[in-house]
XYZ file of C-alpha atoms in Angstrom:
183
model
C 186.536 121.390 36.795
C 190.056 121.347 36.799
C 190.482 124.742 37.241
C 188.775 124.776 40.480
C 190.525 121.163 41.524
C 193.420 122.887 41.067
C 192.209 125.583 43.519
C 190.987 123.548 45.699
C 194.620 121.495 45.369
C 196.197 124.625 46.151
C 194.707 125.903 48.945
C 194.161 122.171 50.287
C 198.459 122.646 50.094
C 198.604 125.802 51.451
C 196.101 125.366 54.157
C 198.047 122.049 55.491
C 200.530 124.154 57.428
C 198.346 126.142 58.312
C 196.607 123.666 59.781
C 199.576 121.844 62.029
C 200.686 124.591 63.974
C 201.623 123.680 67.061
C 198.770 122.701 69.319
C 198.970 124.720 72.355
C 200.304 121.844 74.553
C 203.122 121.806 72.269
C 204.383 125.469 72.683
C 207.498 125.714 75.079
C 206.466 126.780 78.789
C 206.310 130.407 79.330
C 207.552 132.067 82.750
C 204.556 131.843 83.666
C 203.886 128.410 83.053
C 207.102 127.489 84.865
C 206.619 130.105 87.872
C 202.864 128.998 88.781
C 204.361 124.898 88.573
C 207.157 126.130 91.364
C 204.619 127.596 93.076
C 202.428 124.831 93.095
C 205.415 122.804 94.365
C 206.145 125.079 97.000
C 209.690 125.171 95.553
C 210.907 127.767 97.712
C 209.708 126.414 101.114
C 211.023 123.066 100.277
C 213.943 124.797 99.622
C 214.296 125.646 102.959
C 213.668 122.513 104.163
C 215.846 120.191 101.663
C 218.749 123.078 102.813
C 217.870 122.050 106.467
C 217.687 118.578 105.812
C 221.142 118.558 104.153
C 222.446 120.517 107.144
C 221.846 118.216 109.589
C 224.199 115.221 107.771
C 226.461 118.210 107.152
C 226.844 118.272 111.234
C 226.813 114.974 111.898
C 230.085 114.240 108.849
C 231.858 117.771 110.721
C 231.198 116.374 114.251
C 232.828 112.926 112.624
C 235.744 114.529 111.066
C 236.332 116.285 114.500
C 236.366 113.721 116.363
C 238.851 111.642 114.256
C 241.128 114.299 114.700
C 240.460 116.056 117.570
C 243.837 116.185 119.188
C 244.721 118.562 116.458
C 242.039 120.543 116.131
C 241.538 123.557 118.066
C 238.238 122.692 120.374
C 236.188 125.478 118.377
C 236.928 123.776 114.961
C 233.085 122.061 114.839
C 231.637 124.771 116.074
C 232.947 127.492 113.363
C 232.274 124.643 110.762
C 228.505 125.052 112.196
C 228.107 128.622 111.628
C 230.533 128.672 107.819
C 228.560 126.475 106.829
C 225.102 128.146 108.002
C 226.143 131.526 106.915
C 227.188 130.348 103.332
C 223.473 129.201 103.806
C 222.128 131.546 104.418
C 224.204 133.517 101.716
C 223.141 131.226 98.729
C 221.597 133.972 96.716
C 217.973 131.355 96.228
C 215.916 133.496 94.826
C 217.994 134.467 92.187
C 218.645 130.831 91.605
C 215.268 129.784 91.059
C 214.403 132.519 88.175
C 217.985 131.330 86.455
C 216.486 127.730 86.828
C 212.988 129.213 83.877
C 215.349 128.634 81.538
C 215.867 125.469 81.728
C 212.602 123.981 82.812
C 211.741 125.703 79.242
C 213.993 123.884 77.500
C 212.336 120.828 78.248
C 209.433 120.930 78.993
C 206.555 122.301 76.640
C 203.250 124.165 77.478
C 201.649 120.702 78.213
C 204.083 119.212 80.518
C 203.481 122.117 82.521
C 199.776 122.019 82.839
C 200.511 117.745 83.429
C 202.801 118.499 86.170
C 200.818 121.460 87.998
C 197.536 119.364 87.459
C 199.713 116.299 89.705
C 201.269 118.591 92.107
C 197.676 119.797 92.943
C 195.835 116.487 94.062
C 197.085 114.861 97.379
C 199.068 112.079 96.098
C 201.661 115.367 94.233
C 200.930 117.199 96.889
C 201.928 114.426 99.215
C 205.194 113.564 97.080
C 205.716 116.902 98.495
C 204.877 117.051 101.221
C 207.143 113.699 102.633
C 210.058 114.532 99.694
C 212.586 116.608 102.362
C 212.144 114.082 104.496
C 213.271 111.305 102.365
C 216.135 113.220 101.524
C 216.914 113.856 104.516
C 216.734 110.102 105.535
C 218.466 109.238 102.130
C 221.410 111.304 102.685
C 221.545 109.669 106.125
C 221.683 106.241 104.778
C 223.922 107.761 102.064
C 227.017 109.814 104.028
C 228.765 106.401 105.193
C 229.145 105.717 101.801
C 229.732 108.986 100.206
C 232.398 109.572 103.066
C 234.124 106.163 102.282
C 234.203 106.419 98.668
C 235.473 109.792 99.662
C 238.865 108.076 101.671
C 239.164 105.992 99.117
C 239.685 108.218 96.171
C 241.449 110.898 98.534
C 243.829 107.291 99.560
C 244.557 106.583 95.708
C 245.056 110.015 94.734
C 247.207 110.603 97.379
C 249.318 106.925 96.642
C 249.062 108.116 93.027
C 251.472 111.843 93.139
C 253.595 110.198 95.835
C 254.417 107.428 92.681
C 253.952 110.301 90.203
C 256.949 112.278 92.820
C 259.063 109.471 93.300
C 259.399 108.953 89.422
C 259.830 112.493 89.044
C 262.769 111.726 91.228
C 264.237 109.291 89.402
C 263.609 110.250 85.599
C 267.195 112.381 83.712
C 266.138 116.419 83.914
C 266.377 116.929 79.898
C 263.832 113.496 79.504
C 260.576 114.832 79.468
C 259.885 111.328 77.548
C 260.515 109.782 80.609
C 258.436 111.040 82.726
C 254.938 110.623 81.082
C 253.583 107.382 82.400
Protein backbone atom coordinates (compact mmCIF):
# COMPACT_ATOMS: atom_id res chain seq x y z
CA UNK A 1 0.00 0.00 0.00
CA UNK A 2 2.86 2.35 0.85
CA UNK A 3 4.45 1.60 -2.53
CA UNK A 4 1.20 2.38 -4.36
CA UNK A 5 0.82 5.67 -2.47
CA UNK A 6 4.45 6.54 -3.16
CA UNK A 7 4.07 5.75 -6.87
CA UNK A 8 0.88 7.82 -7.02
CA UNK A 9 2.53 10.73 -5.18
CA UNK A 10 5.60 10.66 -7.44
CA UNK A 11 3.40 10.35 -10.52
CA UNK A 12 1.28 13.28 -9.34
CA UNK A 13 4.38 15.40 -8.69
CA UNK A 14 5.78 14.57 -12.12
CA UNK A 15 2.45 15.12 -13.91
CA UNK A 16 1.53 18.47 -12.33
CA UNK A 17 4.13 20.44 -14.32
CA UNK A 18 2.96 18.74 -17.50
CA UNK A 19 -0.68 19.58 -16.70
CA UNK A 20 0.28 23.15 -15.80
CA UNK A 21 1.90 23.76 -19.15
CA UNK A 22 0.72 26.79 -21.03
CA UNK A 23 -2.79 26.99 -22.25
CA UNK A 24 -2.56 27.47 -26.03
CA UNK A 25 -4.25 30.85 -25.62
CA UNK A 26 -1.41 31.92 -23.29
CA UNK A 27 1.26 30.93 -25.81
CA UNK A 28 3.09 33.78 -27.51
CA UNK A 29 1.43 35.11 -30.62
CA UNK A 30 2.89 33.72 -33.81
CA UNK A 31 3.90 35.77 -36.82
CA UNK A 32 0.84 34.36 -38.59
CA UNK A 33 -1.39 35.55 -35.70
CA UNK A 34 -0.01 39.07 -35.94
CA UNK A 35 -0.25 39.13 -39.73
CA UNK A 36 -3.89 37.96 -39.53
CA UNK A 37 -4.59 40.74 -36.99
CA UNK A 38 -2.97 43.35 -39.24
CA UNK A 39 -5.00 42.03 -42.17
CA UNK A 40 -8.32 42.14 -40.25
CA UNK A 41 -7.38 45.65 -39.13
CA UNK A 42 -6.92 46.67 -42.79
CA UNK A 43 -3.61 48.06 -41.56
CA UNK A 44 -2.21 48.84 -44.98
CA UNK A 45 -5.32 50.69 -46.11
CA UNK A 46 -5.64 52.43 -42.76
CA UNK A 47 -1.99 53.49 -42.90
CA UNK A 48 -2.54 55.05 -46.33
CA UNK A 49 -5.63 56.89 -45.09
CA UNK A 50 -3.86 58.09 -41.96
CA UNK A 51 -0.94 59.36 -44.03
CA UNK A 52 -3.36 61.34 -46.17
CA UNK A 53 -5.12 62.61 -43.04
CA UNK A 54 -1.82 63.65 -41.46
CA UNK A 55 -0.66 65.38 -44.63
CA UNK A 56 -3.57 67.84 -44.65
CA UNK A 57 -2.80 69.51 -41.30
CA UNK A 58 0.91 69.47 -42.13
CA UNK A 59 0.18 71.27 -45.40
CA UNK A 60 -2.04 73.72 -43.52
CA UNK A 61 0.77 74.38 -41.05
CA UNK A 62 3.21 74.94 -43.93
CA UNK A 63 0.72 77.35 -45.51
CA UNK A 64 0.39 79.30 -42.26
CA UNK A 65 4.17 79.45 -41.90
CA UNK A 66 4.41 80.70 -45.46
CA UNK A 67 1.84 83.42 -44.79
CA UNK A 68 3.73 84.50 -41.66
CA UNK A 69 7.07 84.70 -43.45
CA UNK A 70 6.14 85.22 -47.10
CA UNK A 71 8.16 88.43 -47.25
CA UNK A 72 11.38 86.41 -46.78
CA UNK A 73 10.39 83.07 -48.35
CA UNK A 74 10.51 82.35 -52.08
CA UNK A 75 7.12 82.30 -53.85
CA UNK A 76 7.38 78.56 -54.57
CA UNK A 77 8.19 77.69 -50.93
CA UNK A 78 4.81 76.13 -50.21
CA UNK A 79 4.73 74.09 -53.41
CA UNK A 80 8.25 72.77 -52.84
CA UNK A 81 7.55 71.95 -49.19
CA UNK A 82 4.33 70.10 -50.04
CA UNK A 83 6.10 68.10 -52.75
CA UNK A 84 8.93 67.29 -50.38
CA UNK A 85 6.45 66.00 -47.77
CA UNK A 86 4.63 63.89 -50.40
CA UNK A 87 7.93 62.42 -51.58
CA UNK A 88 8.98 61.64 -48.01
CA UNK A 89 5.71 59.80 -47.38
CA UNK A 90 6.07 57.85 -50.65
CA UNK A 91 9.65 56.85 -49.83
CA UNK A 92 8.82 55.51 -46.38
CA UNK A 93 9.40 51.72 -46.24
CA UNK A 94 5.87 51.00 -45.02
CA UNK A 95 5.90 47.25 -45.70
CA UNK A 96 9.23 46.76 -43.92
CA UNK A 97 7.91 48.83 -41.03
CA UNK A 98 4.83 46.61 -40.78
CA UNK A 99 7.01 43.48 -40.69
CA UNK A 100 9.33 45.08 -38.14
CA UNK A 101 6.35 45.61 -35.82
CA UNK A 102 5.50 41.89 -35.66
CA UNK A 103 7.99 41.09 -32.84
CA UNK A 104 6.60 43.98 -30.77
CA UNK A 105 3.10 42.53 -31.07
CA UNK A 106 4.47 39.10 -30.20
CA UNK A 107 6.19 40.52 -27.14
CA UNK A 108 3.06 42.20 -25.80
CA UNK A 109 0.23 39.91 -26.91
CA UNK A 110 -0.47 36.23 -26.50
CA UNK A 111 -2.18 34.04 -29.05
CA UNK A 112 -5.37 34.44 -27.00
CA UNK A 113 -5.04 38.22 -27.09
CA UNK A 114 -4.58 38.16 -30.86
CA UNK A 115 -7.55 35.83 -31.28
CA UNK A 116 -9.73 38.19 -29.19
CA UNK A 117 -8.57 41.26 -31.12
CA UNK A 118 -9.18 39.51 -34.43
CA UNK A 119 -12.63 38.48 -33.22
CA UNK A 120 -13.48 42.06 -32.14
CA UNK A 121 -12.21 43.74 -35.30
CA UNK A 122 -14.14 41.19 -37.35
CA UNK A 123 -17.42 42.42 -35.79
CA UNK A 124 -19.47 45.30 -37.22
CA UNK A 125 -18.44 47.51 -34.28
CA UNK A 126 -14.78 46.66 -34.78
CA UNK A 127 -15.08 47.41 -38.48
CA UNK A 128 -16.79 50.73 -37.65
CA UNK A 129 -13.89 51.65 -35.36
CA UNK A 130 -11.51 50.93 -38.23
CA UNK A 131 -13.63 52.83 -40.75
CA UNK A 132 -14.00 55.91 -38.53
CA UNK A 133 -10.42 56.02 -37.23
CA UNK A 134 -8.84 57.99 -40.11
CA UNK A 135 -11.55 60.67 -39.97
CA UNK A 136 -11.30 60.76 -36.19
CA UNK A 137 -7.52 61.16 -36.44
CA UNK A 138 -7.87 63.93 -39.06
CA UNK A 139 -10.42 65.79 -36.93
CA UNK A 140 -8.25 65.33 -33.85
CA UNK A 141 -5.13 66.54 -35.63
CA UNK A 142 -6.98 69.60 -36.91
CA UNK A 143 -8.12 70.46 -33.38
CA UNK A 144 -4.77 69.70 -31.73
CA UNK A 145 -2.49 71.33 -34.32
CA UNK A 146 -3.03 74.92 -33.08
CA UNK A 147 -2.14 73.82 -29.54
CA UNK A 148 0.95 72.05 -30.83
CA UNK A 149 2.00 75.10 -32.86
CA UNK A 150 1.52 77.35 -29.85
CA UNK A 151 3.56 75.07 -27.63
CA UNK A 152 6.32 74.72 -30.22
CA UNK A 153 6.49 78.51 -30.52
CA UNK A 154 6.67 78.85 -26.71
CA UNK A 155 9.36 76.19 -26.49
CA UNK A 156 11.34 77.75 -29.30
CA UNK A 157 11.13 81.19 -27.67
CA UNK A 158 12.12 79.76 -24.31
CA UNK A 159 15.07 77.87 -25.81
CA UNK A 160 16.24 81.00 -27.61
CA UNK A 161 16.00 83.03 -24.40
CA UNK A 162 17.91 80.38 -22.48
CA UNK A 163 20.58 80.18 -25.17
CA UNK A 164 20.95 83.97 -25.17
CA UNK A 165 21.29 83.98 -21.38
CA UNK A 166 23.89 81.22 -21.48
CA UNK A 167 25.89 83.04 -24.13
CA UNK A 168 25.84 86.23 -22.05
CA UNK A 169 26.96 84.29 -18.98
CA UNK A 170 29.74 82.68 -20.99
CA UNK A 171 30.94 86.08 -22.20
CA UNK A 172 31.04 87.41 -18.63
CA UNK A 173 32.90 84.44 -17.19
CA UNK A 174 36.70 84.53 -17.14
CA UNK A 175 38.15 82.15 -19.78
CA UNK A 176 40.00 79.97 -17.27
CA UNK A 177 37.09 79.54 -14.88
CA UNK A 178 35.14 76.45 -15.91
CA UNK A 179 33.17 76.47 -12.65
CA UNK A 180 31.95 80.02 -13.23
CA UNK A 181 30.33 78.95 -16.50
CA UNK A 182 28.25 76.21 -14.88
CA UNK A 183 24.87 77.25 -13.68
